[in-house]
Amino acid sequence: MTTSDFDALKVLVVDDDSYQRLVIGKMLSAIGVPTVHFAESAQRALVMMGTTDIRVDALICDLDMPEMDGMEFLRRVAEQGFECSVIILSGKDANILRSVELMAKEYRLAVLGSLEKPATIGTLRTLLQQHWARPKARERGTQPALSVDAIRAGLEAGQFEPFFQPKVSLQTGQVCGAEALARWRHPERGILPPVAFIGPIEESGQMDGLTWMMLDRSAAWCRRWCDDGLDIPVSVNLSLSSLHDTRLSNRLLDIVNAHRIKPANLLLEVTETTAMTDVARCLETFSRLRMKGFGLSIDDFGTGFSSLQQLSRIPFTELKIDQSFVADASAQPSLRAVIESSVQLAKNLGLKTVGEGVETRDDWLCLKQAGCEIAQGYFIAKPMEGGLLLPWVKEWQSKSSV
Ligand code: C2E
Ligand code: MG
Ligand code: MG
């Protein structure tokens, strides 16, 4: 990207410190941003943004301001529906910046990142360059939501299928499993991820159809891979409604028998929130599943409310550390501390540990150092069609170790 790419960018700098405004203004003009507005307070900024003659593409906002601070300002920006990217500017420590970033993302603001004081031109340029990647996401978000009827018709027409994401041993690099993730091959919109359809399916009480299709097709793929010499377990995500079905274990046995795979080749993933409700019924189901030899995995570990309680009473075999702790763990000591403690806890309970959302070599090394056994994430491979897994495994294993 060249500096001329900033030609059309309009930036508003909100900071009560006149010297800071001056410094950021000079940096913005040095990297070629032609239109820069300044506000000495959050209130003034809101007034400016509300006037029709000022369009703001990106906000650079200080946190520590008298009267209205940066947090309240960002909430108001979100509430008023202003469409702009946000860069947070502050001299506060990295943990505070991170929690404000998360807050702004929860408000659905397009956060480009934080600029720690003293700001540098390089970081500012890198953050602003990301602004242009954002509109695409917004455009995608404006597609009309898919109706429950359309989803049901898609399911009946067999347009849904599992994609598979490999899991790899951090010690040896060997492929040691694959997670099945639902995809909808939509005739007009292309391949759609679960976020486009899981919510409406759950709400309309139709999860069963999706879950059993996923289980059946995943078991079928597992059989094919076994026949081709790749004997790995396949993980399938279970929803709350499946856990309430007391016939679950028998239906699962029917599936593994039909496809001539072992129960141990099927690993059932449940999220903490799923595991939490209707304790007695779920405990009955979990105990029976384990007795029959199925694997049980606690997904998104660390994001629920009673993780430790779940862990102490449900006979899990695997713990998946949520990707929000893995991404960027190498740079953030607080995330590393969560990973290390989770791994230790899992080890004490005799569970395998999986780090999800491994996107970089640094994330990989960080998990390995913490003693985590298995990694899953884009650094290794994105979810892929069933037919592509074996060729991928061959290529992965022919490469030198990670
Ligand atoms: P999950 O079970 O925690 O699956 C992991 C999600 O993280 C997947 O998203 C995967 O594509 C994504 N992912 C993997 N590696 C990376 C990475 O390095 N970076 C990032 N940013 N993301 C990564 P996906 O496929 O969109 O699925 C989202 C969630 O939808 C799943 O989270 C799972 O809870 C749910 N889901 C998917 N398939 C099914 C299903 O068949 N049944 C049920 N009940 N839920 C499903
Ligand atoms: Mg999962
Ligand atoms: Mg997960």
Short mmCIF file of C-alpha atoms and ligand atoms in Angstrom, two decimals:
data_model
loop_
_atom_site.label_atom_id
_atom_site.label_comp_id
_atom_site.label_asym_id
_atom_site.label_seq_id
_atom_site.Cartn_x
_atom_site.Cartn_y
_atom_site.Cartn_z
CA MET A 1 0.00 0.00 0.00
CA THR A 2 1.30 3.46 -0.85
CA THR A 3 0.69 6.68 1.01
CA SER A 4 -1.69 7.79 -1.78
CA ASP A 5 -4.09 5.13 -0.53
CA PHE A 6 -4.89 7.50 2.32
CA ASP A 7 -6.00 10.15 -0.21
CA ALA A 8 -9.67 9.89 0.58
CA LEU A 9 -9.37 9.22 4.31
CA LYS A 10 -11.03 11.57 6.81
CA VAL A 11 -9.76 11.28 10.37
CA LEU A 12 -10.98 12.84 13.62
CA VAL A 13 -8.50 13.13 16.50
CA VAL A 14 -10.13 13.39 19.93
CA ASP A 15 -7.73 14.36 22.72
CA ASP A 16 -7.90 16.99 25.46
CA ASP A 17 -4.12 17.52 25.27
CA SER A 18 -3.32 20.12 22.62
CA TYR A 19 0.26 18.90 22.25
CA GLN A 20 -0.92 15.33 21.54
CA ARG A 21 -3.38 16.64 18.94
CA LEU A 22 -0.55 18.50 17.28
CA VAL A 23 1.77 15.47 17.25
CA ILE A 24 -0.86 13.08 15.85
CA GLY A 25 -1.91 15.71 13.31
CA LYS A 26 1.68 16.03 12.05
CA MET A 27 2.01 12.25 11.79
CA LEU A 28 -1.22 12.00 9.83
CA SER A 29 -0.13 14.63 7.35
CA ALA A 30 3.29 12.95 7.07
CA ILE A 31 1.65 9.68 5.99
CA GLY A 32 -0.58 11.49 3.50
CA VAL A 33 -3.97 11.76 5.21
CA PRO A 34 -5.46 14.90 3.62
CA THR A 35 -8.41 15.62 5.93
CA VAL A 36 -7.89 15.71 9.68
CA HIS A 37 -10.36 17.19 12.17
CA PHE A 38 -9.56 17.83 15.81
CA ALA A 39 -11.77 17.82 18.90
CA GLU A 40 -10.55 18.87 22.32
CA SER A 41 -13.29 16.91 24.10
CA ALA A 42 -15.55 13.93 23.55
CA GLN A 43 -18.65 16.15 23.65
CA ARG A 44 -17.25 18.37 20.91
CA ALA A 45 -16.41 15.29 18.83
CA LEU A 46 -19.98 13.98 19.07
CA VAL A 47 -21.33 17.36 17.94
CA MET A 48 -18.88 17.44 15.02
CA MET A 49 -19.75 13.90 13.96
CA GLY A 50 -23.45 14.73 14.11
CA THR A 51 -23.12 17.58 11.60
CA THR A 52 -23.75 16.52 8.06
CA ASP A 53 -20.79 18.34 6.52
CA ILE A 54 -18.18 16.33 8.45
CA ARG A 55 -17.74 12.71 7.43
CA VAL A 56 -15.39 10.70 9.62
CA ASP A 57 -13.83 7.45 8.36
CA ALA A 58 -11.55 6.85 11.32
CA LEU A 59 -11.46 8.09 14.91
CA ILE A 60 -8.29 8.39 16.95
CA CYS A 61 -9.47 8.67 20.50
CA ASP A 62 -7.74 9.31 23.83
CA LEU A 63 -9.12 7.42 26.85
CA ASP A 64 -8.27 9.72 29.71
CA MET A 65 -10.29 12.89 29.16
CA PRO A 66 -12.13 15.07 31.73
CA GLU A 67 -15.95 15.03 31.85
CA MET A 68 -16.62 12.36 29.22
CA ASP A 69 -13.85 9.77 29.07
CA GLY A 70 -12.93 7.67 26.03
CA MET A 71 -14.98 4.66 27.14
CA GLU A 72 -18.22 6.62 27.40
CA PHE A 73 -17.41 8.39 24.14
CA LEU A 74 -16.99 5.10 22.27
CA ARG A 75 -20.24 3.78 23.71
CA ARG A 76 -22.05 6.91 22.49
CA VAL A 77 -20.44 6.63 19.04
CA ALA A 78 -21.77 3.06 18.84
CA GLU A 79 -25.22 3.98 20.16
CA GLN A 80 -25.57 6.72 17.58
CA GLY A 81 -24.66 4.31 14.82
CA PHE A 82 -21.68 6.27 13.44
CA GLU A 83 -19.92 4.09 10.86
CA CYS A 84 -16.21 4.67 11.45
CA SER A 85 -13.09 2.78 12.40
CA VAL A 86 -11.53 3.39 15.80
CA ILE A 87 -7.95 3.66 16.99
CA ILE A 88 -7.53 3.92 20.77
CA LEU A 89 -4.81 6.27 21.96
CA SER A 90 -3.53 6.04 25.51
CA GLY A 91 -0.60 6.03 27.87
CA LYS A 92 -2.37 3.45 30.07
CA ASP A 93 -0.96 -0.05 30.48
CA ALA A 94 -1.52 -2.72 27.83
CA ASN A 95 -4.12 -4.66 29.87
CA ILE A 96 -6.35 -1.60 30.14
CA LEU A 97 -6.00 -0.86 26.43
CA ARG A 98 -6.91 -4.46 25.65
CA SER A 99 -10.05 -4.40 27.78
CA VAL A 100 -11.18 -1.13 26.18
CA GLU A 101 -10.56 -2.66 22.74
CA LEU A 102 -12.72 -5.63 23.71
CA MET A 103 -15.40 -3.29 25.05
CA ALA A 104 -15.44 -1.35 21.76
CA LYS A 105 -15.67 -4.59 19.77
CA GLU A 106 -18.60 -5.70 21.94
CA TYR A 107 -20.28 -2.43 20.93
CA ARG A 108 -19.69 -3.59 17.33
CA LEU A 109 -17.24 -0.80 16.54
CA ALA A 110 -14.61 -1.50 13.90
CA VAL A 111 -11.54 -1.36 16.15
CA LEU A 112 -8.28 -1.08 14.21
CA GLY A 113 -6.16 -1.35 17.36
CA SER A 114 -4.41 0.70 20.02
CA LEU A 115 -1.75 3.33 19.72
CA GLU A 116 0.34 3.44 22.86
CA LYS A 117 1.81 6.82 23.76
CA PRO A 118 4.32 7.89 22.61
CA ALA A 119 2.76 7.05 19.25
CA THR A 120 4.96 6.25 16.25
CA ILE A 121 4.30 6.97 12.58
CA GLY A 122 4.90 3.31 11.66
CA THR A 123 2.23 1.96 14.01
CA LEU A 124 -0.23 4.66 13.04
CA ARG A 125 0.24 3.89 9.33
CA THR A 126 -0.16 0.12 9.90
CA LEU A 127 -3.35 0.62 11.90
CA LEU A 128 -4.88 3.01 9.37
CA GLN A 129 -4.09 0.67 6.47
CA GLN A 130 -6.46 -1.83 8.04
CA HIS A 131 -9.31 0.63 7.61
CA TRP A 132 -9.74 -0.41 3.98
CA ALA A 133 -10.13 -4.06 4.87
CA ARG A 134 -13.18 -3.19 7.00
CA PRO A 135 -15.88 -2.10 4.52
CA LYS A 136 -15.96 -5.59 3.01
CA ALA A 137 -16.95 -7.05 6.38
CA ARG A 138 -19.61 -4.39 6.72
CA GLU A 139 -20.97 -5.10 3.25
CA ARG A 140 -21.16 -8.80 4.08
CA GLY A 141 -23.05 -7.94 7.23
CA THR A 142 -25.69 -6.09 5.21
CA GLN A 143 -26.79 -9.25 3.35
CA PRO A 144 -30.33 -10.05 4.48
CA ALA A 145 -30.43 -12.73 7.20
CA LEU A 146 -31.41 -16.21 6.07
CA SER A 147 -34.87 -17.30 7.15
CA VAL A 148 -35.56 -20.46 9.12
CA ASP A 149 -37.59 -21.75 6.15
CA ALA A 150 -34.69 -21.21 3.78
CA ILE A 151 -32.35 -22.99 6.19
CA ARG A 152 -34.75 -25.93 6.56
CA ALA A 153 -35.08 -26.19 2.77
CA GLY A 154 -31.27 -26.14 2.48
CA LEU A 155 -30.95 -28.92 5.04
CA GLU A 156 -33.57 -31.02 3.26
CA ALA A 157 -31.85 -30.45 -0.08
CA GLY A 158 -28.59 -31.81 1.36
CA GLN A 159 -26.75 -28.51 0.96
CA PHE A 160 -25.09 -28.78 4.39
CA GLU A 161 -21.89 -30.73 4.94
CA PRO A 162 -19.01 -31.04 7.40
CA PHE A 163 -15.71 -29.35 6.63
CA PHE A 164 -12.74 -30.67 8.61
CA GLN A 165 -9.95 -28.85 10.41
CA PRO A 166 -6.93 -30.95 11.36
CA LYS A 167 -5.56 -31.21 14.90
CA VAL A 168 -1.82 -31.71 15.19
CA SER A 169 0.49 -32.89 17.99
CA LEU A 170 2.66 -30.01 19.20
CA GLN A 171 5.43 -32.46 20.11
CA THR A 172 5.66 -34.56 16.95
CA GLY A 173 3.74 -32.56 14.31
CA GLN A 174 1.65 -35.70 13.59
CA VAL A 175 -1.99 -35.22 12.61
CA CYS A 176 -3.98 -36.64 15.53
CA GLY A 177 -7.59 -35.73 14.75
CA ALA A 178 -9.95 -33.48 12.83
CA GLU A 179 -12.89 -31.34 13.92
CA ALA A 180 -16.04 -31.38 11.81
CA LEU A 181 -17.44 -27.87 11.29
CA ALA A 182 -20.79 -27.34 9.59
CA ARG A 183 -20.88 -25.49 6.26
CA TRP A 184 -23.79 -24.61 4.01
CA ARG A 185 -23.04 -24.80 0.29
CA HIS A 186 -25.57 -22.11 -0.57
CA PRO A 187 -26.55 -22.04 -4.27
CA GLU A 188 -26.30 -18.23 -4.48
CA ARG A 189 -24.15 -17.10 -1.56
CA GLY A 190 -21.40 -19.72 -1.70
CA ILE A 191 -20.03 -21.54 1.33
CA LEU A 192 -21.54 -20.17 4.53
CA PRO A 193 -20.12 -20.63 8.07
CA PRO A 194 -22.18 -21.59 11.16
CA VAL A 195 -22.64 -17.98 12.23
CA ALA A 196 -25.06 -17.61 9.28
CA PHE A 197 -27.35 -20.45 10.34
CA ILE A 198 -26.71 -22.02 13.78
CA GLY A 199 -28.62 -19.34 15.74
CA PRO A 200 -31.89 -19.63 13.73
CA ILE A 201 -31.62 -23.44 13.69
CA GLU A 202 -31.23 -23.57 17.51
CA GLU A 203 -34.05 -21.08 18.06
CA SER A 204 -36.46 -22.97 15.85
CA GLY A 205 -35.67 -26.25 17.62
CA GLN A 206 -34.23 -27.92 14.52
CA MET A 207 -30.70 -28.66 15.69
CA ASP A 208 -31.31 -32.38 15.62
CA GLY A 209 -31.40 -32.49 11.81
CA LEU A 210 -28.06 -30.71 11.51
CA THR A 211 -26.39 -32.64 14.35
CA TRP A 212 -27.29 -36.10 12.99
CA MET A 213 -26.30 -35.18 9.46
CA MET A 214 -22.93 -33.97 10.85
CA LEU A 215 -22.45 -37.14 12.93
CA ASP A 216 -23.39 -39.46 10.09
CA ARG A 217 -21.27 -37.77 7.43
CA SER A 218 -18.30 -37.30 9.78
CA ALA A 219 -18.38 -41.00 10.73
CA ALA A 220 -18.50 -41.87 7.02
CA TRP A 221 -15.39 -39.76 6.35
CA CYS A 222 -13.64 -41.27 9.38
CA ARG A 223 -14.22 -44.74 7.87
CA ARG A 224 -12.79 -43.65 4.51
CA TRP A 225 -9.69 -42.15 6.11
CA CYS A 226 -9.18 -45.34 8.17
CA ASP A 227 -9.41 -47.39 4.96
CA ASP A 228 -6.72 -45.15 3.49
CA GLY A 229 -4.45 -45.66 6.51
CA LEU A 230 -5.32 -42.57 8.54
CA ASP A 231 -6.84 -43.78 11.80
CA ILE A 232 -7.77 -40.56 13.60
CA PRO A 233 -10.74 -39.56 15.75
CA VAL A 234 -13.19 -37.06 14.33
CA SER A 235 -14.67 -34.39 16.63
CA VAL A 236 -18.28 -33.28 16.25
CA ASN A 237 -19.91 -30.37 18.10
CA LEU A 238 -23.01 -31.28 20.08
CA SER A 239 -25.75 -28.85 20.93
CA LEU A 240 -27.80 -28.58 24.08
CA SER A 241 -30.84 -30.32 22.59
CA SER A 242 -28.80 -33.45 21.77
CA LEU A 243 -27.61 -33.71 25.36
CA HIS A 244 -31.15 -33.78 26.65
CA ASP A 245 -31.93 -36.77 24.45
CA THR A 246 -31.51 -39.83 26.70
CA ARG A 247 -31.35 -42.06 23.62
CA LEU A 248 -28.25 -40.19 22.44
CA SER A 249 -25.72 -42.90 23.27
CA ASN A 250 -27.75 -45.63 21.55
CA ARG A 251 -28.22 -43.48 18.46
CA LEU A 252 -24.48 -42.77 18.44
CA LEU A 253 -23.71 -46.48 18.72
CA ASP A 254 -25.96 -47.08 15.70
CA ILE A 255 -23.90 -44.55 13.76
CA VAL A 256 -20.49 -45.97 14.67
CA ASN A 257 -21.72 -49.52 13.94
CA ALA A 258 -23.19 -48.48 10.60
CA HIS A 259 -19.85 -47.00 9.55
CA ARG A 260 -17.72 -49.68 11.24
CA ILE A 261 -15.72 -47.23 13.35
CA LYS A 262 -14.90 -47.43 17.08
CA PRO A 263 -16.71 -45.19 19.59
CA ALA A 264 -13.24 -43.86 20.50
CA ASN A 265 -13.02 -42.51 16.94
CA LEU A 266 -15.85 -40.13 17.71
CA LEU A 267 -15.03 -37.22 20.00
CA LEU A 268 -18.05 -35.21 21.12
CA GLU A 269 -17.44 -31.53 21.80
CA VAL A 270 -19.65 -29.61 24.17
CA THR A 271 -19.33 -25.99 25.19
CA GLU A 272 -19.28 -25.00 28.82
CA THR A 273 -22.56 -23.13 28.55
CA THR A 274 -24.13 -26.15 26.88
CA ALA A 275 -22.81 -28.42 29.59
CA MET A 276 -24.12 -26.23 32.35
CA THR A 277 -27.89 -26.57 32.08
CA ASP A 278 -30.07 -29.42 33.40
CA VAL A 279 -27.29 -31.00 35.37
CA ALA A 280 -28.84 -34.39 36.22
CA ARG A 281 -29.90 -35.19 32.64
CA CYS A 282 -26.55 -34.13 31.22
CA LEU A 283 -24.59 -36.11 33.80
CA GLU A 284 -26.59 -39.21 32.90
CA THR A 285 -25.81 -38.69 29.22
CA PHE A 286 -22.13 -37.90 29.76
CA SER A 287 -21.53 -40.90 32.01
CA ARG A 288 -23.21 -43.25 29.52
CA LEU A 289 -21.24 -41.83 26.59
CA ARG A 290 -17.96 -42.37 28.40
CA MET A 291 -18.92 -45.90 29.46
CA LYS A 292 -19.54 -46.77 25.82
CA GLY A 293 -16.11 -45.44 24.92
CA PHE A 294 -16.86 -42.12 23.16
CA GLY A 295 -14.46 -39.25 23.75
CA LEU A 296 -15.80 -36.11 25.45
CA SER A 297 -14.28 -32.72 24.93
CA ILE A 298 -14.99 -29.45 26.74
CA ASP A 299 -14.94 -26.80 24.00
CA ASP A 300 -14.13 -23.08 24.34
CA PHE A 301 -12.70 -23.67 27.81
CA GLY A 302 -12.39 -20.55 29.89
CA THR A 303 -15.29 -18.62 28.37
CA GLY A 304 -18.17 -20.00 30.46
CA PHE A 305 -19.20 -19.25 33.99
CA SER A 306 -18.47 -22.38 35.98
CA SER A 307 -15.62 -24.04 34.18
CA LEU A 308 -14.13 -25.59 37.27
CA GLN A 309 -17.42 -27.04 38.44
CA GLN A 310 -18.03 -28.61 35.01
CA LEU A 311 -14.56 -30.05 34.95
CA SER A 312 -14.81 -31.61 38.38
CA ARG A 313 -18.05 -33.50 37.71
CA ILE A 314 -18.14 -34.37 34.00
CA PRO A 315 -15.84 -37.18 32.80
CA PHE A 316 -14.20 -35.22 29.96
CA THR A 317 -11.26 -36.68 28.04
CA GLU A 318 -10.09 -33.48 26.36
CA LEU A 319 -10.01 -29.76 27.13
CA LYS A 320 -9.95 -27.18 24.32
CA ILE A 321 -8.51 -23.85 25.37
CA ASP A 322 -10.61 -21.12 23.75
CA GLN A 323 -9.04 -19.24 20.87
CA SER A 324 -9.47 -15.90 22.65
CA PHE A 325 -6.63 -16.98 24.98
CA VAL A 326 -4.44 -18.41 22.23
CA ALA A 327 -4.45 -15.64 19.62
CA ASP A 328 -1.65 -13.24 20.52
CA ALA A 329 -0.69 -15.17 23.68
CA SER A 330 2.98 -14.81 22.83
CA ALA A 331 2.68 -11.03 23.22
CA GLN A 332 0.40 -10.96 26.26
CA PRO A 333 1.55 -12.35 29.62
CA SER A 334 -2.02 -12.42 31.01
CA LEU A 335 -3.14 -14.78 28.20
CA ARG A 336 -0.07 -16.97 28.69
CA ALA A 337 -0.90 -17.26 32.39
CA VAL A 338 -4.43 -18.50 31.53
CA ILE A 339 -3.02 -21.06 29.07
CA GLU A 340 -0.40 -22.35 31.51
CA SER A 341 -2.95 -22.74 34.32
CA SER A 342 -5.48 -24.46 32.04
CA VAL A 343 -2.85 -26.92 30.82
CA GLN A 344 -1.77 -27.68 34.37
CA LEU A 345 -5.35 -28.17 35.47
CA ALA A 346 -6.09 -30.48 32.54
CA LYS A 347 -2.96 -32.51 33.27
CA ASN A 348 -3.93 -32.93 36.93
CA LEU A 349 -7.31 -34.20 35.79
CA GLY A 350 -5.78 -36.52 33.19
CA LEU A 351 -7.21 -34.68 30.16
CA LYS A 352 -5.57 -33.97 26.82
CA THR A 353 -5.23 -30.27 25.98
CA VAL A 354 -5.92 -28.61 22.64
CA GLY A 355 -5.10 -25.00 21.85
CA GLU A 356 -7.64 -23.58 19.37
CA GLY A 357 -7.16 -20.67 17.00
CA VAL A 358 -3.38 -21.03 16.48
CA GLU A 359 -2.69 -18.42 13.82
CA THR A 360 1.05 -17.84 14.04
CA ARG A 361 4.29 -19.65 14.75
CA ASP A 362 4.57 -17.60 17.95
CA ASP A 363 1.16 -18.90 19.14
CA TRP A 364 2.35 -22.44 18.32
CA LEU A 365 5.60 -22.03 20.27
CA CYS A 366 3.79 -20.44 23.17
CA LEU A 367 1.39 -23.41 23.49
CA LYS A 368 4.25 -25.85 23.18
CA GLN A 369 6.19 -24.11 25.93
CA ALA A 370 3.13 -24.20 28.17
CA GLY A 371 3.02 -28.01 27.78
CA CYS A 372 -0.14 -28.10 25.63
CA GLU A 373 -0.35 -31.32 23.58
CA ILE A 374 -2.41 -30.51 20.49
CA ALA A 375 -2.88 -27.45 18.27
CA GLN A 376 -5.65 -26.48 15.88
CA GLY A 377 -5.82 -23.30 13.83
CA TYR A 378 -5.19 -21.44 10.60
CA PHE A 379 -1.41 -21.70 11.13
CA ILE A 380 -1.82 -25.41 10.49
CA ALA A 381 -4.83 -25.40 8.13
CA LYS A 382 -8.26 -23.86 7.66
CA PRO A 383 -11.32 -26.14 7.70
CA MET A 384 -11.49 -28.01 4.37
CA GLU A 385 -13.78 -30.35 2.43
CA GLY A 386 -13.64 -33.99 3.51
CA GLY A 387 -12.05 -35.04 0.22
CA LEU A 388 -9.12 -32.66 0.70
CA LEU A 389 -8.04 -33.87 4.13
CA LEU A 390 -5.98 -36.90 3.05
CA PRO A 391 -3.99 -35.05 0.37
CA TRP A 392 -3.41 -32.27 2.90
CA VAL A 393 -2.16 -34.74 5.54
CA LYS A 394 0.27 -36.27 3.02
CA GLU A 395 1.65 -32.86 2.15
CA TRP A 396 1.87 -31.77 5.80
CA GLN A 397 3.73 -34.90 6.79
CA SER A 398 6.17 -34.64 3.93
CA LYS A 399 7.17 -31.16 5.07
CA SER A 400 9.85 -30.68 7.68
CA SER A 401 8.66 -30.45 11.29
CA VAL A 402 7.13 -27.16 12.42
P1 C2E B 1 -15.75 -24.22 17.67
O1 C2E B 1 -16.31 -25.58 17.85
O2 C2E B 1 -15.00 -23.65 18.81
O3 C2E B 1 -14.87 -24.30 16.34
C1 C2E B 1 -13.74 -23.54 16.12
C2 C2E B 1 -14.02 -22.34 15.25
O4 C2E B 1 -12.85 -21.58 15.14
C3 C2E B 1 -14.41 -22.70 13.83
O5 C2E B 1 -15.28 -21.68 13.36
C4 C2E B 1 -13.08 -22.60 13.09
O6 C2E B 1 -13.21 -22.40 11.70
C5 C2E B 1 -12.50 -21.40 13.78
N1 C2E B 1 -11.03 -21.37 13.70
C6 C2E B 1 -10.19 -22.42 13.66
N2 C2E B 1 -8.91 -22.01 13.63
C7 C2E B 1 -8.94 -20.66 13.68
C8 C2E B 1 -7.92 -19.65 13.69
O7 C2E B 1 -6.71 -19.93 13.64
N3 C2E B 1 -8.34 -18.37 13.75
C9 C2E B 1 -9.66 -18.05 13.81
N4 C2E B 1 -9.97 -16.75 13.87
N5 C2E B 1 -10.65 -18.97 13.81
C10 C2E B 1 -10.28 -20.26 13.75
P2 C2E B 1 -16.60 -22.02 12.58
O8 C2E B 1 -16.42 -23.17 11.65
O9 C2E B 1 -17.10 -20.72 12.05
O10 C2E B 1 -17.54 -22.52 13.76
C11 C2E B 1 -17.95 -21.66 14.78
C12 C2E B 1 -18.66 -22.38 15.87
O11 C2E B 1 -19.91 -22.92 15.38
C13 C2E B 1 -17.91 -23.61 16.38
O12 C2E B 1 -16.95 -23.20 17.30
C14 C2E B 1 -19.03 -24.41 17.00
O13 C2E B 1 -19.32 -23.95 18.29
C15 C2E B 1 -20.20 -24.08 16.10
N6 C2E B 1 -20.42 -25.22 15.17
C16 C2E B 1 -19.79 -25.52 14.01
N7 C2E B 1 -20.29 -26.64 13.47
C17 C2E B 1 -21.26 -27.07 14.32
C18 C2E B 1 -22.15 -28.20 14.35
O14 C2E B 1 -22.15 -29.07 13.46
N8 C2E B 1 -23.00 -28.31 15.42
C19 C2E B 1 -23.02 -27.40 16.43
N9 C2E B 1 -23.88 -27.59 17.44
N10 C2E B 1 -22.21 -26.33 16.45
C20 C2E B 1 -21.33 -26.18 15.41
MG MG B 2 -15.68 -27.22 18.60
MG MG B 3 -13.96 -23.84 20.30
#
